[in-house]
Structure formats: C-alpha cells, structure tokens
Amino acid sequence: MHSFARNRRRFSSTPISQHNHLDPPKPGEERHVTFITKEGESFTFEVADGDNLLDIAQENDLEMEGACGGSCACSTCHVIVESEDMYNKMEEPDDDENDMLDLAFGLQETSRLGCQVKMSKELDGLVVRLPSMTRNLQASDFESK
Amino acid sequence: MPVHHARRAPYVCASCIRRLHHVAPRITRTYATSGPKTAISAAAERSPRPSLRAPARAVHLRRNEYSTSTRKPLRLAIIGSGPAGFYTAQRLMRQVKDAVVDMYEKLPVPYGLVRFGVAPDHPEVKNCQDSFEEVAASTRFNYIGNVEVGKTLALADMKPHYDAILFAYGASEDRKLSIPGEDLPGVYSAREFVGWYNGHPQFSHLKPELDKGERAVIVGQGNVALDVARILVAPLNQLRKTDIAEHAVAALSRSKIKRVEVVGRRGPLQASFTVKEVRELMQFPKVGFKSTGLRSFYPPEGIHTLPRVQKRLAMVLQQGAPIDKHDHKKRWELSFLRSPHAIHAKKNRLNQVIGNRVDSIEFQKTNFVPDANPFSEDAKVHPTGEMVTTEASMVFRSIGYKSTPLPGLSDLGVPFDEKLGIIPNDVHGRIISPSAGPGNLSAGHLPGLYAVGWVKRGPTGVIVNTMMDAFTTADIIAQDWSTNVPFLNTEKGSDASTGLGWDGVKDTVLAQGVIPVDWEAWKRIDKAERERGKQVGKVRWKFADTEQMKAAAGLASSWNPQKMKATAGLA
Ligand SMILES: Cc1cc2nc3c(=O)[nH]c(=O)nc-3n(C[C@H](O)[C@H](O)[C@H](O)COP(=O)(O)OP(=O)(O)OC[C@H]3O[C@@H](n4cnc5c(N)ncnc54)[C@H](O)[C@@H]3O)c2cc1C
Ligand SMILES: NC(=O)c1ccc[n+]([C@@H]2O[C@H](COP(=O)([O-])OP(=O)(O)OC[C@H]3O[C@@H](n4cnc5c(N)ncnc54)[C@H](OP(=O)(O)O)[C@@H]3O)[C@@H](O)[C@H]2O)c1
Ligand code: FES
C-alpha cells in the first residue's frame, strides 16, 4: 500500500512535484525515536539528526496530520514526551511553539509540537505519545444491543 | 513498553514512492479485509464513476479500516467544502475503503473559511489545503462546486440516491447586536468585512468607508475581531503580497483609520482571542498599543498565579508594544466592561440628528456580578446603568458567526436549534430529532444523517478543533456502517437507495442552466489565480466574482481575459 504524498513545505507549492526527503542517518549517527499510538502500540524508527517528529511520523504513516505543514501554526502535530528527564534535555519551546501549544487539546507538562522537535544526539531514545484526536464513540440508537 | 521493531524511516519521499510504483511498507494495523476486488472497482460496479471528474489517483487507505465486504459501497453526500467536510471525507475514505463521497459546495471554489475567513497574512494556516487536495485526488471523491444545496438542488431530491448525507455547511450568517443604529452606514459585520478583504464574491462590492475618519471601533473580543484590527493597522506593503483582494489593497491604501479600539463586555481574562494573535499586533512597526487599567483585572498576587493560557496572554498584554508612546502612527486599544447600547449618527447641540452615517457608539458600563470570580474565564457581568460614548467613524460588530437552517431540512425530518444555531446532534455527529426516539417520546437518531463542523458545534473553534470534530464524525459514520444500522434509505431492513449519488441528481441541476464546477475546473481557477498573482507580486490574486471564476475554469462563454483585467480589483 502506498502512503499519502506529504507535500507541505510551502504554501504556494504544487503537490506531487515537491520532494521532502528524510535523509538516511550517517553511519554511527543513527538516532532512535519511539512513537506510542493512542491504541498503545509503539513504533521505533532509526532516523538522522535534524529530522523533525512530524516528518518522521508522516513518512512512517503514523497518525499525525500536520495541517500547517510544520510551520508552527496549527497544533495538529501535538505529542507528549514520555519522560520528564528527556523533556528537560530538549531545547525549551519558543514563544511561537508555546502559543500554539496553548491551543493544543489535552495539553500536558511535557507537551511539544512534533514539527518543532528535531532529532539530535541528546534526544537519541526519545519516546513520545500521540494524543487521541477523537472522542470515545457510542453506539447508534439503531444498533441492537 | 514493548518495542515493536526498529525500522529505518524510508529515504524516498512519498511522491517518489508513488511515481515509482514502489510499495511502501505499512507498519500500522488495519482492520480491513481485502476482498478479491479493489475498493475502487467495487464502487465503480455499483455506480459508474460519475462523469463529473476525470480519472485520478486513489486516496490510499491507512489505519483503522473497516471491512464493508457484506454491503454495497457507502455513498455519502457532504454539503460544504470547508475543513469540516474535507477532514471527514479524508478519515472516512480511509476507514470505509469503498466509500464514495460527493462534496457539494455552493461557490465554484472550495475550502470554505480556509479561503474566505483565515486572514491573508496567515498563509501557513491555509497549508491544510494540501491535505484536502490529496483527498480530492481520489477517484472515490467528487467535487461539485457551484451547486447550492437547498436552492439549486433540493435535499429531498438527493435523498433517494445516497446512503448518508453529512451537513458541513458552516455558518453563513452572523449574530447581530440588536441595538439602535446598527444599520447606519459605516457599521459593518466583521463577517462581511473579512469576506470583502478575502475576495468572497458575496462581499466584493462592500466598499467599506475607510476614509471617513480616523477611529474604528470593533465590538467583541474574539480572534475575528483581532483579524479585523490587524488588517486595519498592518503595513500595507506586507499585506499586498498576500492573497488579500486587490480591491481591499486599493481601499486600504486610502484608509484614514489611525485608532482601532477593540471593546469587550467582560474583562481581559474573559476575552476569547488567543495569545498568538495579540503578539502579532504588538510587533508592527509604528503601531502602538494602549489599554487603560489593565492591571486592575489581574490577581493582586500577580499574573504568575493564573493558569498557563491566561498567564501567557496577560504577559503579552502587560508588556504591550515595544514602541514609544509618541512614535506610533497608528494605535490599537483594548477596552473592557463595556456592553454596546446604541450607535449614533452625528447630532447637533440640540440633540438633533444631522448626520446620515455612524459617528459614535454608546456603551453601558458593566461590572462583574457580586458572586463571580473575576479571574475565571466564565465570570459573568451585569450592567451598571452608567453610559460612555466613543467617537467612531467605523463600527464593526464581531460577536460571532451564526448558522442557519438549510432550506428543506424539514423534508428529511432534520430539526434546527435556532437558539444554539446548530443542527441537534449526539456530540458524535449523528443528527437527533426530538421526536425520533422509541415510541416517538424521546430524542433519537435519524438514520443516515450526520453533521460536522460549525453547523454541528456552533461557530467556534480553530482548525485543529474542527479537524478533531470531523474525525469523530467520520469514525461514527464508519462505525454505524460497519454495524449495519439503518441508513438513509433502509426500508424494512433492506437498502432501497439507488446508490447513484450525483449521477442521480445531475439532470435536475443542469436543467436549471447551472454549470457545476468539478475538481479539474477548480484546479484551472487555482492555476489562473496563482499566475495572475505572480504578475503583480502576490502569492495569489483571487477572482472575487463567480462569473470570473467560471470563466477562468473555461466554463463560461463570456471568458475575456482583457475585460477581466480591466474590471478585477476595482472596489
Ligand atoms: C474570520 C475567520 C478567521 C479564521 N482564522 C483561523 C485561523 O487563522 N486559524 C484557524 O485554525 N482557524 C481559523 N478560523 C476557524 C476556521 O475557519 C473554522 O474552524 C473552520 O473553517 C470551520 O469549518 P467548517 O467546515 O465547519 O465551515 P466553513 O469553513 O465555513 O465551510 C462551510 C462551507 O459550506 C459551504 N456552504 C454553505 N451553504 C451551502 C449550501 N447550501 N450548499 C453547499 N455548500 C454550502 C460554504 O460556502 C463553505 O464553503 C477562522 C474563522 C473565521 C471566521
Ligand atoms: N487566528 C486564528 O486562529 C483565528 C482567527 C479568527 C477566528 N478564529 C476562531 O474562529 C472562532 C470564531 O471567532 P469569533 O471571534 O467570531 O468568535 P468568539 O471567539 O466566540 O468571540 C466572540 C466575542 O464576541 C463577544 N460577544 C458576543 N456577544 C456579544 C454581545 N451581544 N455584545 C458584546 N460582545 C459580545 C464575546 O464576548 P463574551 O465572551 O462576553 O460572550 C466574544 O468576545 C473562534 O474559535 C476563533 O478562535 C481563529
Ligand atoms: S504541523 Fe502545524 S504546528 Fe506542527
């Protein structure tokens, strides 16, 4: 099965023609990042320094919309960092990121925007949780119970 | 925590993958059972792919796909092409792998408030359009623009041809102040002003009187109010490169507005605008900020005691604009605890009206009710009886949008809650009727009828909220479909729908001389807008007239680029 084309770097760009590669990590510089889905499944990827969590998630078909294409303007790439220690190792979110985090659903102490978190040596082994994007569903009146 | 497996992120971008017909490995679980036929061919078997669009790529499915092998393909009509409609389509088409979606839009062009609401200087917000394009590229998706449901096409005529109808038509009106003088010339709704600067065909002839005086007053303290304020004070050389309408650039270049006062009936801790938008207004060169008595609204122990969101907003407000009091050319202001009372034309000393347009707005001062916590977001206020009058050469009401019932809703038994301005629903998006419950005594679901977005929740929420809401609605439609509950045309347990969708109603539309705009036609409009924008140094120069849109799509006989150049962009 193919994955969706993800082309959202520039507003004026035409899809399909755009290339948004994730470069392979240099040997010896492989970083690991784990995403835990809302169903509790976890997926670990080997990625390169500088890759951001939005690109990684989208390249790997994980549920992260990234509506604004990673320009820190939508908060649909909200992730929650599992470990407080790791959170503290990260660069502080800047004002722009915090402004969007203010609008994120289910904000936590260790919330970040995936598009603003870039992998680095310090973040090797990072584990983030993807928050639920929907309500718990209920049965229809018509469903035989 | 179990580690699933370590896998290298693919090094080939998704579009390359697609072009090379290389199959990217899936890693997520799906619930799909792949039958012998592909989803698309199954859908095509039931109803030949509507002639509206040329063959295109399919939307590929991921995550949580439900099997529908026992049923005919789900045929869904979506009314409205804003983010609510598109995000529902996206999610539903991934989950119900043979669902075929027809999206109706009353304008020739798609995207709703993403195109006609989101401010021109927020292009990054509009990037969600890229996602919507991917949805529209599916052969299971048909865009039917320029067809207004309830007017060009009756809901009752659609019903036999669909399994489900999703109402995603947003809010096409706005709330009124209902105070004397509201209809005076020079008083505008934020909705029409926003539509005007964004090139909405309905408002392109507004001609707001920006050159009649220096003072604009905006009533309401939401983000729309700040959008309006920003357009009034932002440097024009920044705005003109955006996709702002050229008629707006022309009119703003003649604007005399120097002071913009944004007035709320409660305090700064109750304002509904968000910090990002306030910060933006503090960063323009030569634009000052003033708010008298701001500190009196904050806890005496200091703003650090406030919850995160309020605290960050308070910090930015207290800091104000980093420009010297005397160095500003324009200024924006915030005033609080003022409830609009009346709008007045100019009067002489004998109190006789001598003007014929707005000259001032009168507010009644308010106060927090005695038992209110003034630091809480939902603190209530009451009037004090004391009046204040503010000079105003323009007044904007920005107190919220409003949804209205679509003509013919009752033909399907769909109620409309006039007070809340929504189609009543069960929070998930199933429409409920007060009389549809067991024995018609209690409220109950209406089979096959769903709502999403602003018409479901009311006119609030940014795109992330609308998206999450759409995902919930998509999930509930998929769940209902997978549990075999009755849908729109289920009669005595069997499905009586023709499944024809658009092909079943097309003739009634065409017979009225209405030319539907399909996705390819929209892409031609899109291309023409970008190209003519490039010529004048803008990211896009929108057509602000439906005839021009259709002409650019090659759908109207009166296509005359020369004539268009001469008339477009004139206020
Ligand atoms: C001025 C303004 C600025 C905003 N700025 C931002 C922002 O910067 N960031 C952000 O995240 N959110 C912003 N929002 C919020 C965002 O636009 C909404 O959350 C979202 O658009 C709601 O989506 P919707 O699909 O429910 O409605 P809409 O976007 O309004 O879409 C409804 C669609 O239905 C169509 N329609 C109506 N009647 C019919 C009919 N009878 N037949 C067929 N089609 C019909 C309409 O033409 C429209 O295209 C802004 C909102 C406004 C008003
Ligand atoms: N940049 C962005 O992200 C952006 C831009 C634009 C819009 N949006 C979103 O779009 C949605 C709609 O925005 P909006 O500004 O139209 O609505 P809103 O956020 O609901 O704000 C409406 C404002 O009007 C006030 N009001 C209502 N009735 C009033 C009355 N009779 N008299 C005086 N004041 C009255 C409200 O005050 P009370 O609180 O006292 O009722 C409130 O301050 C919001 O969710 C907004 O965030 C986002
Ligand atoms: S993708 Fe929009 S904020 Fe990260």
PDB file of N, CA and C in Angstrom, chain B residues 184-232:
ATOM      1  N   LEU B 184     -26.905  51.760  10.490  1.00  0.00           N
ATOM      2  CA  LEU B 184     -26.393  53.006   9.924  1.00  0.00           C
ATOM      3  C   LEU B 184     -25.237  52.723   8.960  1.00  0.00           C
ATOM      4  N   PRO B 185     -25.117  53.525   7.893  1.00  0.00           N
ATOM      5  CA  PRO B 185     -23.933  53.387   7.043  1.00  0.00           C
ATOM      6  C   PRO B 185     -22.653  53.563   7.872  1.00  0.00           C
ATOM      7  N   GLY B 186     -21.658  52.774   7.569  1.00  0.00           N
ATOM      8  CA  GLY B 186     -20.405  52.835   8.336  1.00  0.00           C
ATOM      9  C   GLY B 186     -20.329  51.770   9.420  1.00  0.00           C
ATOM     10  N   VAL B 187     -21.451  51.047   9.618  1.00  0.00           N
ATOM     11  CA  VAL B 187     -21.460  49.929  10.570  1.00  0.00           C
ATOM     12  C   VAL B 187     -21.403  48.630   9.757  1.00  0.00           C
ATOM     13  N   TYR B 188     -20.440  47.793  10.063  1.00  0.00           N
ATOM     14  CA  TYR B 188     -20.249  46.566   9.281  1.00  0.00           C
ATOM     15  C   TYR B 188     -20.203  45.361  10.196  1.00  0.00           C
ATOM     16  N   SER B 189     -20.557  44.218   9.635  1.00  0.00           N
ATOM     17  CA  SER B 189     -20.282  42.998  10.386  1.00  0.00           C
ATOM     18  C   SER B 189     -18.863  42.578  10.034  1.00  0.00           C
ATOM     19  N   ALA B 190     -18.164  42.025  11.008  1.00  0.00           N
ATOM     20  CA  ALA B 190     -16.809  41.538  10.744  1.00  0.00           C
ATOM     21  C   ALA B 190     -16.861  40.508   9.617  1.00  0.00           C
ATOM     22  N   ARG B 191     -17.939  39.742   9.582  1.00  0.00           N
ATOM     23  CA  ARG B 191     -18.048  38.682   8.575  1.00  0.00           C
ATOM     24  C   ARG B 191     -18.017  39.252   7.160  1.00  0.00           C
ATOM     25  N   GLU B 192     -18.763  40.353   6.945  1.00  0.00           N
ATOM     26  CA  GLU B 192     -18.747  40.911   5.590  1.00  0.00           C
ATOM     27  C   GLU B 192     -17.411  41.587   5.282  1.00  0.00           C
ATOM     28  N   PHE B 193     -16.815  42.208   6.297  1.00  0.00           N
ATOM     29  CA  PHE B 193     -15.517  42.863   6.079  1.00  0.00           C
ATOM     30  C   PHE B 193     -14.429  41.818   5.773  1.00  0.00           C
ATOM     31  N   VAL B 194     -14.445  40.735   6.549  1.00  0.00           N
ATOM     32  CA  VAL B 194     -13.495  39.635   6.316  1.00  0.00           C
ATOM     33  C   VAL B 194     -13.699  39.048   4.918  1.00  0.00           C
ATOM     34  N   GLY B 195     -14.972  38.823   4.566  1.00  0.00           N
ATOM     35  CA  GLY B 195     -15.287  38.299   3.237  1.00  0.00           C
ATOM     36  C   GLY B 195     -14.792  39.251   2.154  1.00  0.00           C
ATOM     37  N   TRP B 196     -14.936  40.537   2.423  1.00  0.00           N
ATOM     38  CA  TRP B 196     -14.514  41.567   1.447  1.00  0.00           C
ATOM     39  C   TRP B 196     -12.999  41.520   1.221  1.00  0.00           C
ATOM     40  N   TYR B 197     -12.224  41.546   2.310  1.00  0.00           N
ATOM     41  CA  TYR B 197     -10.772  41.570   2.063  1.00  0.00           C
ATOM     42  C   TYR B 197     -10.246  40.218   1.583  1.00  0.00           C
ATOM     43  N   ASN B 198     -11.033  39.162   1.800  1.00  0.00           N
ATOM     44  CA  ASN B 198     -10.615  37.850   1.305  1.00  0.00           C
ATOM     45  C   ASN B 198     -11.188  37.514  -0.068  1.00  0.00           C
ATOM     46  N   GLY B 199     -11.866  38.468  -0.689  1.00  0.00           N
ATOM     47  CA  GLY B 199     -12.353  38.247  -2.046  1.00  0.00           C
ATOM     48  C   GLY B 199     -13.541  37.310  -2.159  1.00  0.00           C
ATOM     49  N   HIS B 200     -14.396  37.256  -1.127  1.00  0.00           N
ATOM     50  CA  HIS B 200     -15.612  36.445  -1.221  1.00  0.00           C
ATOM     51  C   HIS B 200     -16.575  37.136  -2.188  1.00  0.00           C
ATOM     52  N   PRO B 201     -17.071  36.380  -3.191  1.00  0.00           N
ATOM     53  CA  PRO B 201     -17.921  37.011  -4.195  1.00  0.00           C
ATOM     54  C   PRO B 201     -19.115  37.769  -3.607  1.00  0.00           C
ATOM     55  N   GLN B 202     -19.656  37.249  -2.513  1.00  0.00           N
ATOM     56  CA  GLN B 202     -20.830  37.894  -1.923  1.00  0.00           C
ATOM     57  C   GLN B 202     -20.510  39.293  -1.382  1.00  0.00           C
ATOM     58  N   PHE B 203     -19.252  39.535  -1.029  1.00  0.00           N
ATOM     59  CA  PHE B 203     -18.937  40.799  -0.353  1.00  0.00           C
ATOM     60  C   PHE B 203     -17.963  41.679  -1.132  1.00  0.00           C
ATOM     61  N   SER B 204     -17.663  41.311  -2.352  1.00  0.00           N
ATOM     62  CA  SER B 204     -16.628  42.074  -3.054  1.00  0.00           C
ATOM     63  C   SER B 204     -17.083  43.501  -3.375  1.00  0.00           C
ATOM     64  N   HIS B 205     -18.374  43.765  -3.259  1.00  0.00           N
ATOM     65  CA  HIS B 205     -18.847  45.122  -3.557  1.00  0.00           C
ATOM     66  C   HIS B 205     -19.144  45.930  -2.297  1.00  0.00           C
ATOM     67  N   LEU B 206     -18.593  45.511  -1.178  1.00  0.00           N
ATOM     68  CA  LEU B 206     -18.944  46.141   0.107  1.00  0.00           C
ATOM     69  C   LEU B 206     -18.574  47.628   0.175  1.00  0.00           C
ATOM     70  N   LYS B 207     -17.416  48.005  -0.313  1.00  0.00           N
ATOM     71  CA  LYS B 207     -16.937  49.392  -0.232  1.00  0.00           C
ATOM     72  C   LYS B 207     -16.957  49.966   1.187  1.00  0.00           C
ATOM     73  N   PRO B 208     -16.251  49.374   2.115  1.00  0.00           N
ATOM     74  CA  PRO B 208     -16.229  49.915   3.477  1.00  0.00           C
ATOM     75  C   PRO B 208     -15.635  51.325   3.486  1.00  0.00           C
ATOM     76  N   GLU B 209     -16.239  52.195   4.259  1.00  0.00           N
ATOM     77  CA  GLU B 209     -15.836  53.608   4.247  1.00  0.00           C
ATOM     78  C   GLU B 209     -14.654  53.822   5.191  1.00  0.00           C
ATOM     79  N   LEU B 210     -13.491  53.508   4.658  1.00  0.00           N
ATOM     80  CA  LEU B 210     -12.272  53.590   5.476  1.00  0.00           C
ATOM     81  C   LEU B 210     -11.705  55.002   5.521  1.00  0.00           C
ATOM     82  N   ASP B 211     -12.253  55.886   4.699  1.00  0.00           N
ATOM     83  CA  ASP B 211     -11.651  57.218   4.572  1.00  0.00           C
ATOM     84  C   ASP B 211     -12.541  58.323   5.127  1.00  0.00           C
ATOM     85  N   LYS B 212     -13.472  57.947   6.021  1.00  0.00           N
ATOM     86  CA  LYS B 212     -14.382  58.959   6.554  1.00  0.00           C
ATOM     87  C   LYS B 212     -13.933  59.499   7.913  1.00  0.00           C
ATOM     88  N   GLY B 213     -12.903  58.913   8.471  1.00  0.00           N
ATOM     89  CA  GLY B 213     -12.447  59.363   9.783  1.00  0.00           C
ATOM     90  C   GLY B 213     -11.341  58.475  10.286  1.00  0.00           C
ATOM     91  N   GLU B 214     -10.847  58.772  11.489  1.00  0.00           N
ATOM     92  CA  GLU B 214      -9.653  58.090  11.998  1.00  0.00           C
ATOM     93  C   GLU B 214      -9.945  56.948  12.955  1.00  0.00           C
ATOM     94  N   ARG B 215     -11.188  56.863  13.436  1.00  0.00           N
ATOM     95  CA  ARG B 215     -11.422  55.927  14.537  1.00  0.00           C
ATOM     96  C   ARG B 215     -12.352  54.793  14.169  1.00  0.00           C
ATOM     97  N   ALA B 216     -11.873  53.601  14.374  1.00  0.00           N
ATOM     98  CA  ALA B 216     -12.712  52.415  14.180  1.00  0.00           C
ATOM     99  C   ALA B 216     -12.930  51.751  15.530  1.00  0.00           C
ATOM    100  N   VAL B 217     -14.151  51.315  15.771  1.00  0.00           N
ATOM    101  CA  VAL B 217     -14.455  50.576  17.000  1.00  0.00           C
ATOM    102  C   VAL B 217     -14.936  49.183  16.607  1.00  0.00           C
ATOM    103  N   ILE B 218     -14.325  48.175  17.219  1.00  0.00           N
ATOM    104  CA  ILE B 218     -14.733  46.799  16.964  1.00  0.00           C
ATOM    105  C   ILE B 218     -15.389  46.263  18.233  1.00  0.00           C
ATOM    106  N   VAL B 219     -16.604  45.765  18.103  1.00  0.00           N
ATOM    107  CA  VAL B 219     -17.313  45.221  19.264  1.00  0.00           C
ATOM    108  C   VAL B 219     -17.105  43.706  19.291  1.00  0.00           C
ATOM    109  N   GLY B 220     -16.612  43.211  20.411  1.00  0.00           N
ATOM    110  CA  GLY B 220     -16.332  41.774  20.532  1.00  0.00           C
ATOM    111  C   GLY B 220     -14.840  41.560  20.639  1.00  0.00           C
ATOM    112  N   GLN B 221     -14.446  40.569  21.417  1.00  0.00           N
ATOM    113  CA  GLN B 221     -13.016  40.326  21.634  1.00  0.00           C
ATOM    114  C   GLN B 221     -12.616  38.886  21.336  1.00  0.00           C
ATOM    115  N   GLY B 222     -12.997  38.439  20.159  1.00  0.00           N
ATOM    116  CA  GLY B 222     -12.536  37.130  19.697  1.00  0.00           C
ATOM    117  C   GLY B 222     -11.407  37.314  18.695  1.00  0.00           C
ATOM    118  N   ASN B 223     -10.958  36.218  18.106  1.00  0.00           N
ATOM    119  CA  ASN B 223      -9.871  36.296  17.126  1.00  0.00           C
ATOM    120  C   ASN B 223     -10.298  36.969  15.827  1.00  0.00           C
ATOM    121  N   VAL B 224     -11.597  36.889  15.507  1.00  0.00           N
ATOM    122  CA  VAL B 224     -12.046  37.573  14.300  1.00  0.00           C
ATOM    123  C   VAL B 224     -11.876  39.081  14.487  1.00  0.00           C
ATOM    124  N   ALA B 225     -12.207  39.570  15.684  1.00  0.00           N
ATOM    125  CA  ALA B 225     -12.028  40.995  15.977  1.00  0.00           C
ATOM    126  C   ALA B 225     -10.566  41.397  15.780  1.00  0.00           C
ATOM    127  N   LEU B 226      -9.653  40.552  16.224  1.00  0.00           N
ATOM    128  CA  LEU B 226      -8.232  40.886  16.075  1.00  0.00           C
ATOM    129  C   LEU B 226      -7.777  40.788  14.616  1.00  0.00           C
ATOM    130  N   ASP B 227      -8.380  39.873  13.861  1.00  0.00           N
ATOM    131  CA  ASP B 227      -8.080  39.823  12.418  1.00  0.00           C
ATOM    132  C   ASP B 227      -8.447  41.165  11.773  1.00  0.00           C
ATOM    133  N   VAL B 228      -9.639  41.646  12.101  1.00  0.00           N
ATOM    134  CA  VAL B 228     -10.103  42.915  11.531  1.00  0.00           C
ATOM    135  C   VAL B 228      -9.170  44.053  11.965  1.00  0.00           C
ATOM    136  N   ALA B 229      -8.821  44.077  13.262  1.00  0.00           N
ATOM    137  CA  ALA B 229      -7.922  45.118  13.765  1.00  0.00           C
ATOM    138  C   ALA B 229      -6.587  45.069  13.025  1.00  0.00           C
ATOM    139  N   ARG B 230      -6.071  43.860  12.828  1.00  0.00           N
ATOM    140  CA  ARG B 230      -4.765  43.719  12.191  1.00  0.00           C
ATOM    141  C   ARG B 230      -4.792  44.234  10.750  1.00  0.00           C
ATOM    142  N   ILE B 231      -5.864  43.902  10.041  1.00  0.00           N
ATOM    143  CA  ILE B 231      -5.954  44.380   8.654  1.00  0.00           C
ATOM    144  C   ILE B 231      -5.995  45.911   8.638  1.00  0.00           C
ATOM    145  N   LEU B 232      -6.624  46.500   9.649  1.00  0.00           N
ATOM    146  CA  LEU B 232      -6.742  47.963   9.680  1.00  0.00           C
ATOM    147  C   LEU B 232      -5.429  48.657  10.022  1.00  0.00           C
TER     148      LEU B 232
END
